[in-house]
Coordinates of C-alpha atoms in Angstrom, one line a residue:
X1317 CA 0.0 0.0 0.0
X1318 CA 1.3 3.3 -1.4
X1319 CA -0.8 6.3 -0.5
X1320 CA 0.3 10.3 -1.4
X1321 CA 0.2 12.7 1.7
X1322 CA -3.2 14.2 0.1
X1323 CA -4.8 10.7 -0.1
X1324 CA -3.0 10.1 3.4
X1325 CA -4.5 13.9 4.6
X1326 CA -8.2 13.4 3.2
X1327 CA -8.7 9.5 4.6
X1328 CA -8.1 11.5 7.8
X1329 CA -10.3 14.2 7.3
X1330 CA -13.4 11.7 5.8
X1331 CA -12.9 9.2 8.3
X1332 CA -10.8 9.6 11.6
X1333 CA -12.5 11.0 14.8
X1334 CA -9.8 14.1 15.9
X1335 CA -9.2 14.2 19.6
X1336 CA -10.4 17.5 21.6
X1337 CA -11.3 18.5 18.1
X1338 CA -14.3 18.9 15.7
X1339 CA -13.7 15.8 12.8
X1340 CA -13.3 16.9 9.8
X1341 CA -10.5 19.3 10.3
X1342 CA -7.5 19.9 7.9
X1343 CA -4.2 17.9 9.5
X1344 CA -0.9 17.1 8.9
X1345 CA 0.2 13.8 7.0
X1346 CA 3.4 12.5 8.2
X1347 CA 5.4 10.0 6.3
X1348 CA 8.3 8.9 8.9
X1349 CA 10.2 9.7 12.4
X1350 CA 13.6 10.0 13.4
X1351 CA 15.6 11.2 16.1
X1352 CA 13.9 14.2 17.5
X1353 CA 12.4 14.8 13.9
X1354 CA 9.7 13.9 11.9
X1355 CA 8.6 14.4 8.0
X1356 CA 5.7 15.3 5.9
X1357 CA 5.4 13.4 2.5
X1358 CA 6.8 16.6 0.8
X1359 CA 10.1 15.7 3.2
X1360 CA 9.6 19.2 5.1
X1361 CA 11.1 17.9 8.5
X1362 CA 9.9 19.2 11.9
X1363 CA 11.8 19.4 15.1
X1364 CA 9.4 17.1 17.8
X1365 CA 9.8 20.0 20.4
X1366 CA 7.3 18.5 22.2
X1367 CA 8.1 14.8 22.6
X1368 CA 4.5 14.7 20.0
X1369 CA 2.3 14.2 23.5
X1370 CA 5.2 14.5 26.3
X1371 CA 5.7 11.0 25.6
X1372 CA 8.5 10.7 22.9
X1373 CA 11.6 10.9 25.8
X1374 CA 13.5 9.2 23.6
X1375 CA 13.1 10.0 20.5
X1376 CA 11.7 8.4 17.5
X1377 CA 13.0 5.0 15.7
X1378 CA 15.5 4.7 18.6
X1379 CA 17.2 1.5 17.3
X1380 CA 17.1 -0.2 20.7
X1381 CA 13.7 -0.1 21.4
X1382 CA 12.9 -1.2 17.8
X1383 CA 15.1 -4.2 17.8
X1384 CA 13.9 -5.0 21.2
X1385 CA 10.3 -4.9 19.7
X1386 CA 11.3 -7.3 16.2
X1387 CA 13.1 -10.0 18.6
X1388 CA 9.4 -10.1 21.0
X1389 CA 7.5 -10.5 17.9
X1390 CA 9.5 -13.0 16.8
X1391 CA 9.3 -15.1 20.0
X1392 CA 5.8 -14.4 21.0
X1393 CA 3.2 -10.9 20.5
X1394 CA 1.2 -11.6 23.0
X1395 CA 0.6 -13.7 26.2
X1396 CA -2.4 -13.5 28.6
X1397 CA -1.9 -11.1 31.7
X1398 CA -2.4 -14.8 34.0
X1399 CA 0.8 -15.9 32.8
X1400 CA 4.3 -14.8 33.4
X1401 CA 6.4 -14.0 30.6
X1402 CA 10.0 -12.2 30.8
X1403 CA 9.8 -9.3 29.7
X1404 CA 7.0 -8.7 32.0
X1405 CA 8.2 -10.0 34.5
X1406 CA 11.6 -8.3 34.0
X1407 CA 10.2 -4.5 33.5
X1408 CA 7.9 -4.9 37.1
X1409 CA 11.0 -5.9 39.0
X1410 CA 13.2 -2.8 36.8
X1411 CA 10.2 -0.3 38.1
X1412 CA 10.1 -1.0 41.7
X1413 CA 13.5 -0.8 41.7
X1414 CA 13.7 2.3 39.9
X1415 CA 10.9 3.6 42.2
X1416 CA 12.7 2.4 45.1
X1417 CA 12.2 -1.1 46.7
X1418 CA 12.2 -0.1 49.9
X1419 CA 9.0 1.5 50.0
X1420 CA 7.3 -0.5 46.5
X1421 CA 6.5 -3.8 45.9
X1422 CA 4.4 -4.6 43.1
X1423 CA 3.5 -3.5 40.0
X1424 CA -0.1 -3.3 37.7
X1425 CA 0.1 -2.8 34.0
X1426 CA -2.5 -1.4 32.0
X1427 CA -2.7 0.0 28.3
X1428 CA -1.9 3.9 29.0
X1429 CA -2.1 6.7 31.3
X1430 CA -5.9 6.8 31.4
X1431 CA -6.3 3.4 32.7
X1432 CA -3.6 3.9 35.1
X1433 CA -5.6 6.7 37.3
X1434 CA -8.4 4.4 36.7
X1435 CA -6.7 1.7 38.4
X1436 CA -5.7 3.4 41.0
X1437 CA -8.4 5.1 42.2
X1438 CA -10.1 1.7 42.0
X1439 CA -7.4 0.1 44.3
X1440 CA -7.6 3.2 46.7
X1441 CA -11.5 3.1 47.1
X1442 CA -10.8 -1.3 47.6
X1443 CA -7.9 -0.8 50.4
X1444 CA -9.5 2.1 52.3
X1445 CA -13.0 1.1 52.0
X1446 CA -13.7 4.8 51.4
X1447 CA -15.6 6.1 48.2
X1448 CA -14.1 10.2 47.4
X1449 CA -11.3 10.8 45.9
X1450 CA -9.4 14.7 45.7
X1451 CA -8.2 15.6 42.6
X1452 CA -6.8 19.5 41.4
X1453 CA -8.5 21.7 39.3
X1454 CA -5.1 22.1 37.4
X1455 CA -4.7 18.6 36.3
X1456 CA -5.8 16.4 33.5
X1457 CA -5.8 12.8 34.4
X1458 CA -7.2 10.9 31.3
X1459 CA -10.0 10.6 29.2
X1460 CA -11.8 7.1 30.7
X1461 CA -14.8 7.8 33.1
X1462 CA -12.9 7.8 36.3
X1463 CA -9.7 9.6 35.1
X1464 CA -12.0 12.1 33.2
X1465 CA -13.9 12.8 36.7
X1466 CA -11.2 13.2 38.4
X1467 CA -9.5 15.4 35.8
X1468 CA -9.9 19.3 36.4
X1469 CA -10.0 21.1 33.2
X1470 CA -12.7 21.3 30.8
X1471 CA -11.8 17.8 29.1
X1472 CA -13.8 16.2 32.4
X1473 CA -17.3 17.8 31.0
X1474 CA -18.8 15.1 29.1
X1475 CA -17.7 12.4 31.8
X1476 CA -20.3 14.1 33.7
X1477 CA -23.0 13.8 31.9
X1478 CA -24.1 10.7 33.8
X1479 CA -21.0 11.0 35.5
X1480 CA -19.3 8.6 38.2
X1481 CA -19.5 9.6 41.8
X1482 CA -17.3 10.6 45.0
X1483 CA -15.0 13.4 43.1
X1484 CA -13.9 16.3 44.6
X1485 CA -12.2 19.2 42.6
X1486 CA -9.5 21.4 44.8
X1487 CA -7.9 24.4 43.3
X1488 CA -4.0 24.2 43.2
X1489 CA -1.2 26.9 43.2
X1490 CA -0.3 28.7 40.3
X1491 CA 2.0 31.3 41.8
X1492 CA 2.6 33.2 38.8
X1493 CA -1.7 33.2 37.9
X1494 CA -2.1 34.2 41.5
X1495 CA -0.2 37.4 41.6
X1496 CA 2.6 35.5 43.5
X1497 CA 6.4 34.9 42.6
X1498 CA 8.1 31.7 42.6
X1499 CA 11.3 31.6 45.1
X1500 CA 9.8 34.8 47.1
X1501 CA 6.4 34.1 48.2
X1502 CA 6.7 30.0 48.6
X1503 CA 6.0 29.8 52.6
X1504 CA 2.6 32.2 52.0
X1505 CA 1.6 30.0 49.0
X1506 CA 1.9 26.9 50.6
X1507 CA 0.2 27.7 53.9
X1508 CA -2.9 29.6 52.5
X1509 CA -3.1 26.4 50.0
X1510 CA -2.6 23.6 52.8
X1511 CA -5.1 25.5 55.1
X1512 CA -8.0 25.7 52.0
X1513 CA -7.4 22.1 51.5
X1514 CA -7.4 20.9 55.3
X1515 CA -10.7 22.8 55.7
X1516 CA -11.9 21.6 52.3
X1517 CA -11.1 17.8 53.5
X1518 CA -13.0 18.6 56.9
X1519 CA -16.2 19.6 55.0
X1520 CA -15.9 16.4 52.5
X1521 CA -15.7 14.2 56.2
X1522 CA -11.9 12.8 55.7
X1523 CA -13.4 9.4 56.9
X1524 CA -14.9 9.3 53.5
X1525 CA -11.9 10.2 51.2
X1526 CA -9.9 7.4 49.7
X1527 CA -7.0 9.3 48.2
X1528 CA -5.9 12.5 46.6
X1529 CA -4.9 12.0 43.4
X1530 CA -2.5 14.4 42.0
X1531 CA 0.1 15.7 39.2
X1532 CA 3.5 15.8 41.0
X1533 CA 4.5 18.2 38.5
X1534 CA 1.2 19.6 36.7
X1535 CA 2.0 18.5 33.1
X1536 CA -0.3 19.5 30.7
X1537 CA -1.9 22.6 32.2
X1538 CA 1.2 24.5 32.2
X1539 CA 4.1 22.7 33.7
X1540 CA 3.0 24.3 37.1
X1541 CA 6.0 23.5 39.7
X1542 CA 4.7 23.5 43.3
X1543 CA 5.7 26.3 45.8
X1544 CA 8.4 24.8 48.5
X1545 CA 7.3 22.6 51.3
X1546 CA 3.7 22.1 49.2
X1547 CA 3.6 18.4 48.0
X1548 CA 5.2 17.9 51.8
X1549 CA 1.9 19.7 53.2
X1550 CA -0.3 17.0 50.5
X1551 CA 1.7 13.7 52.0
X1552 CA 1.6 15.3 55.7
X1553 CA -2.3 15.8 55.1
X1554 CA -2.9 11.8 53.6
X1555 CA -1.1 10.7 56.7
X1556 CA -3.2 12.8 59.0
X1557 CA -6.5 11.4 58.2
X1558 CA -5.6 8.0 56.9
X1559 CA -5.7 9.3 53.0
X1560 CA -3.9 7.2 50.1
X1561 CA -1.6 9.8 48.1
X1562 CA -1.9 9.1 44.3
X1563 CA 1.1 10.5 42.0
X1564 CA 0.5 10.5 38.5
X1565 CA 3.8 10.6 36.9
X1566 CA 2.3 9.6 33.7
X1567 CA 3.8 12.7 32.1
X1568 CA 6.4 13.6 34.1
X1569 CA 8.5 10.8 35.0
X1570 CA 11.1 8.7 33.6
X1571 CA 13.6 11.7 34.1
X1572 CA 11.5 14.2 32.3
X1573 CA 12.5 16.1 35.2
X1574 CA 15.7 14.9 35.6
X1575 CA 15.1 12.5 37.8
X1576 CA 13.3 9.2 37.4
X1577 CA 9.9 10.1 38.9
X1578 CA 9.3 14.1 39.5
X1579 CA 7.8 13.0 43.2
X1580 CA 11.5 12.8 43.5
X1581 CA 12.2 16.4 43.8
X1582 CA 10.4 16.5 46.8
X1583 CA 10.7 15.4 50.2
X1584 CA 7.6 13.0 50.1
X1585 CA 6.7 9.1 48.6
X1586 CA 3.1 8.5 47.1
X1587 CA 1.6 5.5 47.9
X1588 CA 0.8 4.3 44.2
X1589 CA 3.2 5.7 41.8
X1590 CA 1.0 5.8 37.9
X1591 CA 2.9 6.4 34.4
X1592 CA 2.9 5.2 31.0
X1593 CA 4.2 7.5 28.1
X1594 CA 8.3 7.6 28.8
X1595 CA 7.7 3.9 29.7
X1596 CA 8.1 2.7 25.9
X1597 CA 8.4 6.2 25.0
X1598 CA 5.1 5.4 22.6
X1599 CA 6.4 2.7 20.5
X1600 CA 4.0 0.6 22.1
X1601 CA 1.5 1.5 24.7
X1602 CA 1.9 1.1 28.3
X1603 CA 1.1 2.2 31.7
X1604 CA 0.8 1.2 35.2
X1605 CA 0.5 1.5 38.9
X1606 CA 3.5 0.9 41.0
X1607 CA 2.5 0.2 44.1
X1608 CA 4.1 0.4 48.3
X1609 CA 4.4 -2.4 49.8
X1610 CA 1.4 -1.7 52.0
X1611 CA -1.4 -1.4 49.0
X1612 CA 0.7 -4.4 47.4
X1613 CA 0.4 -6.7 51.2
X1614 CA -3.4 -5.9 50.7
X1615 CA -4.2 -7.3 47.8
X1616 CA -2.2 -10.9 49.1
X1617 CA -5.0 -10.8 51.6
X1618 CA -7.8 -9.8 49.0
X1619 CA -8.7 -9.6 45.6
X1620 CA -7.6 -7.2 43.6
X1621 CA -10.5 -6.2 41.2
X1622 CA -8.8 -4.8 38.2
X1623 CA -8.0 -6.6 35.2
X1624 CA -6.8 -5.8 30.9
X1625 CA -6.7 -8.4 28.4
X1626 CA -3.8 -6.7 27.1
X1627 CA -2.4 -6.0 30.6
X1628 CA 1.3 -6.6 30.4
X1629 CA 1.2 -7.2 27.2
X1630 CA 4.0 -8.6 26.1
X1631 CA 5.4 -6.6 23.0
X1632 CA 4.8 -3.4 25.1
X1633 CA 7.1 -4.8 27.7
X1634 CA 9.6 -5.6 25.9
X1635 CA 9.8 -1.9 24.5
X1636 CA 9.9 -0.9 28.1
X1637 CA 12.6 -3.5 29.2
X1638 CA 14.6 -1.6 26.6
X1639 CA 13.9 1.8 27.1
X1640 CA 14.7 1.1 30.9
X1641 CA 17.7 0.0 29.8
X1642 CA 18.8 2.8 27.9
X1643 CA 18.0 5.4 30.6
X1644 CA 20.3 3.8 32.3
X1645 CA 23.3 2.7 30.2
X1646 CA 23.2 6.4 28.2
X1647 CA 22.8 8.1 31.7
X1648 CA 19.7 10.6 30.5
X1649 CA 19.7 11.7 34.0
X1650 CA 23.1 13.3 33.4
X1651 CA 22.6 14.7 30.1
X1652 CA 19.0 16.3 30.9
X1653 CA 20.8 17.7 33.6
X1654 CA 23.7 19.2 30.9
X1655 CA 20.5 20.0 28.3
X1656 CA 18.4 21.9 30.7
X1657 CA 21.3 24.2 31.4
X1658 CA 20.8 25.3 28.0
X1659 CA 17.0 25.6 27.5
X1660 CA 16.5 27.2 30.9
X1661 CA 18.6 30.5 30.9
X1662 CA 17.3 30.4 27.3
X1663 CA 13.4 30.6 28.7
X1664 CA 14.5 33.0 31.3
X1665 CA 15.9 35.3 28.5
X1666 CA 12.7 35.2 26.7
X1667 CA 10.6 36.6 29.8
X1668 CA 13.1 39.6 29.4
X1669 CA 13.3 40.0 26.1
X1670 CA 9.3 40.0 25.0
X1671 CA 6.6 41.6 26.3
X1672 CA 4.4 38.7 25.3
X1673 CA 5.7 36.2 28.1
X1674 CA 5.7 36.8 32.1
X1675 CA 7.1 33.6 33.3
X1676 CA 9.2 30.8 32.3
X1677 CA 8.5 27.7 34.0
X1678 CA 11.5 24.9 33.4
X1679 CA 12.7 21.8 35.4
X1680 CA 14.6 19.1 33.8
X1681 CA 13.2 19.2 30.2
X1682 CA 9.8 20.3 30.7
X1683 CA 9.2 23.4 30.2
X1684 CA 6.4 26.3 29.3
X1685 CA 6.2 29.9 28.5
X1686 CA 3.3 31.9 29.9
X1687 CA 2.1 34.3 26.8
X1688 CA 0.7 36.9 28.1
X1689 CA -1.0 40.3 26.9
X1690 CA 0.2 42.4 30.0
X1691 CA 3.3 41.9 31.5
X1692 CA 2.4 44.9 34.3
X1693 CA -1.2 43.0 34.7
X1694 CA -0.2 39.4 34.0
X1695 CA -3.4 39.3 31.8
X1696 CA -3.2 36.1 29.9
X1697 CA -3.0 36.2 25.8
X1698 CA -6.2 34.0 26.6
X1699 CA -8.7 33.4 29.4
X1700 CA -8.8 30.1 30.3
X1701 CA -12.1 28.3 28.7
X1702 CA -12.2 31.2 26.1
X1703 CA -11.3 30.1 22.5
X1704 CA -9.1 32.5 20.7
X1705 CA -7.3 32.9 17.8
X1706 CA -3.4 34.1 19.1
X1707 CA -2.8 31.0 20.5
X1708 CA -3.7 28.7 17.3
X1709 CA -1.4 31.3 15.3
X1710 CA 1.5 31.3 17.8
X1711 CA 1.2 27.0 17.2
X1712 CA 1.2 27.4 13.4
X1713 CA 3.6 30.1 13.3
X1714 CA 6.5 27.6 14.4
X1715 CA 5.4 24.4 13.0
X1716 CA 5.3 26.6 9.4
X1717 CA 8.9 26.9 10.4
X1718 CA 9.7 23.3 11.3
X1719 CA 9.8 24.0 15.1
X1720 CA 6.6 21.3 16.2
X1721 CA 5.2 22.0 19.8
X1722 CA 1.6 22.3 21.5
X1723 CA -0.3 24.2 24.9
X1724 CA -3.4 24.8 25.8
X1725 CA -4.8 28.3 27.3
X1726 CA -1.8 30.7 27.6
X1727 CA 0.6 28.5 27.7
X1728 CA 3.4 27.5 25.3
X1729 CA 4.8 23.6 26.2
X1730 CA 8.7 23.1 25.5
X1731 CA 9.8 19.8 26.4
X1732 CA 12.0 18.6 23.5
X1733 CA 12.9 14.5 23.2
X1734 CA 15.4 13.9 26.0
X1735 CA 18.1 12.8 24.0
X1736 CA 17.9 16.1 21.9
X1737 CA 21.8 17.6 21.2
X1738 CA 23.3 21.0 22.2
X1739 CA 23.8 21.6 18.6
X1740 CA 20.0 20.7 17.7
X1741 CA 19.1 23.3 20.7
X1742 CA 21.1 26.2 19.6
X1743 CA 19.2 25.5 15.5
X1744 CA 15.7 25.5 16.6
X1745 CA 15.3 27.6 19.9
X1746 CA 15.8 30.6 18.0
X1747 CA 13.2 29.8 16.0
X1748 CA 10.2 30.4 19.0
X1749 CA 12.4 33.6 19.6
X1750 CA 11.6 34.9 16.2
X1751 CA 8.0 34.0 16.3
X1752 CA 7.5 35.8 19.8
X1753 CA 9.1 38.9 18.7
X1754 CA 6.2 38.7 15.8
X1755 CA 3.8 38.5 19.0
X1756 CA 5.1 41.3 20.4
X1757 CA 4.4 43.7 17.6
X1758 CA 1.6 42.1 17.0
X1759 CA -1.0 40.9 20.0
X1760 CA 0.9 42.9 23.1
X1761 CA 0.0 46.7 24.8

């Protein structure tokens, strides 16, 4: 089968469902991947600055994870979740290790990062016997019925209609949104937020909440890092009334952050740990819970009620197995750490140099620029929940220059493939300077 990108392009348009998007749409028709690149059918290549979903860590076609992938196929695809096979076996034992072993025990596969909230607020209603669970209004969680409810931006509205029950929204911090300043105002931030949610938890009855499930780095809402001592104050709280803490590290881990799992940052351990994305880095689709060793003693004693057909599957563990191992042997903790101090001072710069951004927001390699209108006001370029059409331009402004990223609201995500080179930074982050400087003249008082 041979198609041309405008055969490729129109299927697409006639036939394909678009996510968070009306069908029918115009959309690009890529031919191939490679590296941190991709290509059109006209060979126009595009620089992946956003890991496509925050999932590509590392990179596309990495040879590793493909081979890994032909030798599974050869042996076997696919091998019911009741039976062991190795590289399931292999990539459970790699992630409690990675997680820490001394606190986790076990490990639940599903098919992505959806099913992997799903799963564990299941487990978290099962071991505490409690129904609610606490979830941010900054967050996005999945799109199943459970994630979707527990979710906090608008992509949770039609899981309600019908909706499931027990979930309770909390607002988060967003220093920079709330007038505050990251590094400064910290201590303020996190008390006024720890005392809202103590009192919120009081009115809910915290006999009746199961967990609080939470971004440990809010991922898709703006790469909103937590004022100091806060995700301390969240695991202090779960301890105080008997509370399950729920990280979803389904964006933000495997060293996104520079280090393995972004709860790692802080001085605090989840008790179920849920990811997916970096875990094949999308060549196959993955996720899971990873579990302490007091939800995992539980389920020896009881049931667990959760269960995939493709649950572990087996090709998607073998992409793992091998993307595990190349974190390690390539040491991607060490060169995020050597890449970051190149596209952080270059975000910094950015909020000086143009009106159109107030804050730069940057830890490991995931980033996000704040557009604004307003420096002086901190008015956002747009509302949140307000369509408008800067945003959309800003987006196809740099992809028409081969620089490929997404946000949503205000906010502009940079969080390039971790293996991307100094010399592939210094080519394409002048490209987003150029198009903000058209901002400027353009959209800014």
């Amino acid at each position: 089968m041979s198609l041309t990108g405008k055969e490729v392009a129109q299927m697409h348009k006639d036939y394909v469902m678009q996510s968070w998007a009306r069908s029918g749409a115009d959309t690009l028709p890529v031919e191939r991947a490679e590296g941190i690149y991709f290509y059109d059918y006209d060979g126009k290549k595009y620089a992946d600055m956003a890991s496509l979903l925050v999932c590509s860590n590392l990179g596309h076609e990495l040879p590793e994870i493909v081979e890994a992938i032909k030798e599974q196929a050869d042996k076997m695809c696919f091998m019911a979740p009741a039976y062991a096979s190795e590289p399931k076996s292999m990539l459970a034992k790699m992630l409690v290790e990675a997680a820490g072993a001394d606190t986790y025990k076990r490990v639940f596969f599903t098919n992505g990062g959806a099913e992997s909230n799903e799963n564990a607020i299941k487990m978290a209603r099962m071991v505490t016997g409690r129904t609610k669970i606490f979830s941010c209004y900054r967050s996005y969680h999945g799109a199943t019925l459970g994630a979707s409810n527990a979710s906090g931006d608008w992509r949770r509205y039609a899981a309600e209609i019908g909706g499931a029950n027990g979930f309770v929204h909390f607002m988060n911090p967003q220093m920079y949104r709330d007038g505050y300043t990251k590094g400064v105002d910290d201590a303020e931030v996190t008390k006024k937020y720890l005392d809202a949610l103590d009192l919120q938890l009081r009115y809910e009855g915290p006999g009746n909440v199961a967990a609080i499930l939470m971004e440990s780095i809010v991922g898709a809402n703006g790469v909103i890092l937590p004022p100091d001592g806060y995700m301390e104050g969240v695991r202090a709280l779960c301890d105080k009334y008997g509370i399950l803490l729920i990280c979803d590290e389904v964006m933000a881990g495997f060293y996104r952050t520079g280090k393995m799992f972004a709860f790692m940052n802080f001085d605090m351990k989840p008790d179920i740990i849920t990811f997916a994305k970096g875990v094949t880095c999308g060549y196959v689709q993955l996720g899971g819970c990873i579990v302490s060793k007091k939800v995992a003693e539980y389920f020896e004693e009881n049931v667990l009620q959760c269960g995939l057909t493709y649950s572990g599957h087996t090709l998607a563990c073998a992409a793992g197995v091998a993307a595990m191992k190349y974190y390690k042997e390539h040491d991607i903790e060490g060169h995020v750490a050597e890449m970051h101090e190149i596209v952080a001072p270059f975000m910094d710069e950015m909020v000086k140099k143009h009106k159109c951004i107030g804050e730069a927001r940057c830890i490991g390699l995931f980033g996000a620029l704040e557009v604004v209108k307003n420096k002086e006001t901190r008015e956002p370029m747009q509302e949140y929940g307000v369509p408008g059409p800067v945003m959309p331009w800003i987006f196809a402004e740099l992809k028409k220059r081969g620089f490929a990223t997404f946000g949503r609201e205000n906010f502009i995500e940079i969080c390039p493939p971790l293996i991307i080179t100094k010399e592939e930074l210094e080519e394409y982050l002048p490209i987003l300077d150029e198009v903000l400087t058209m901002v400027d003249e353009k959209f800014c008082d």
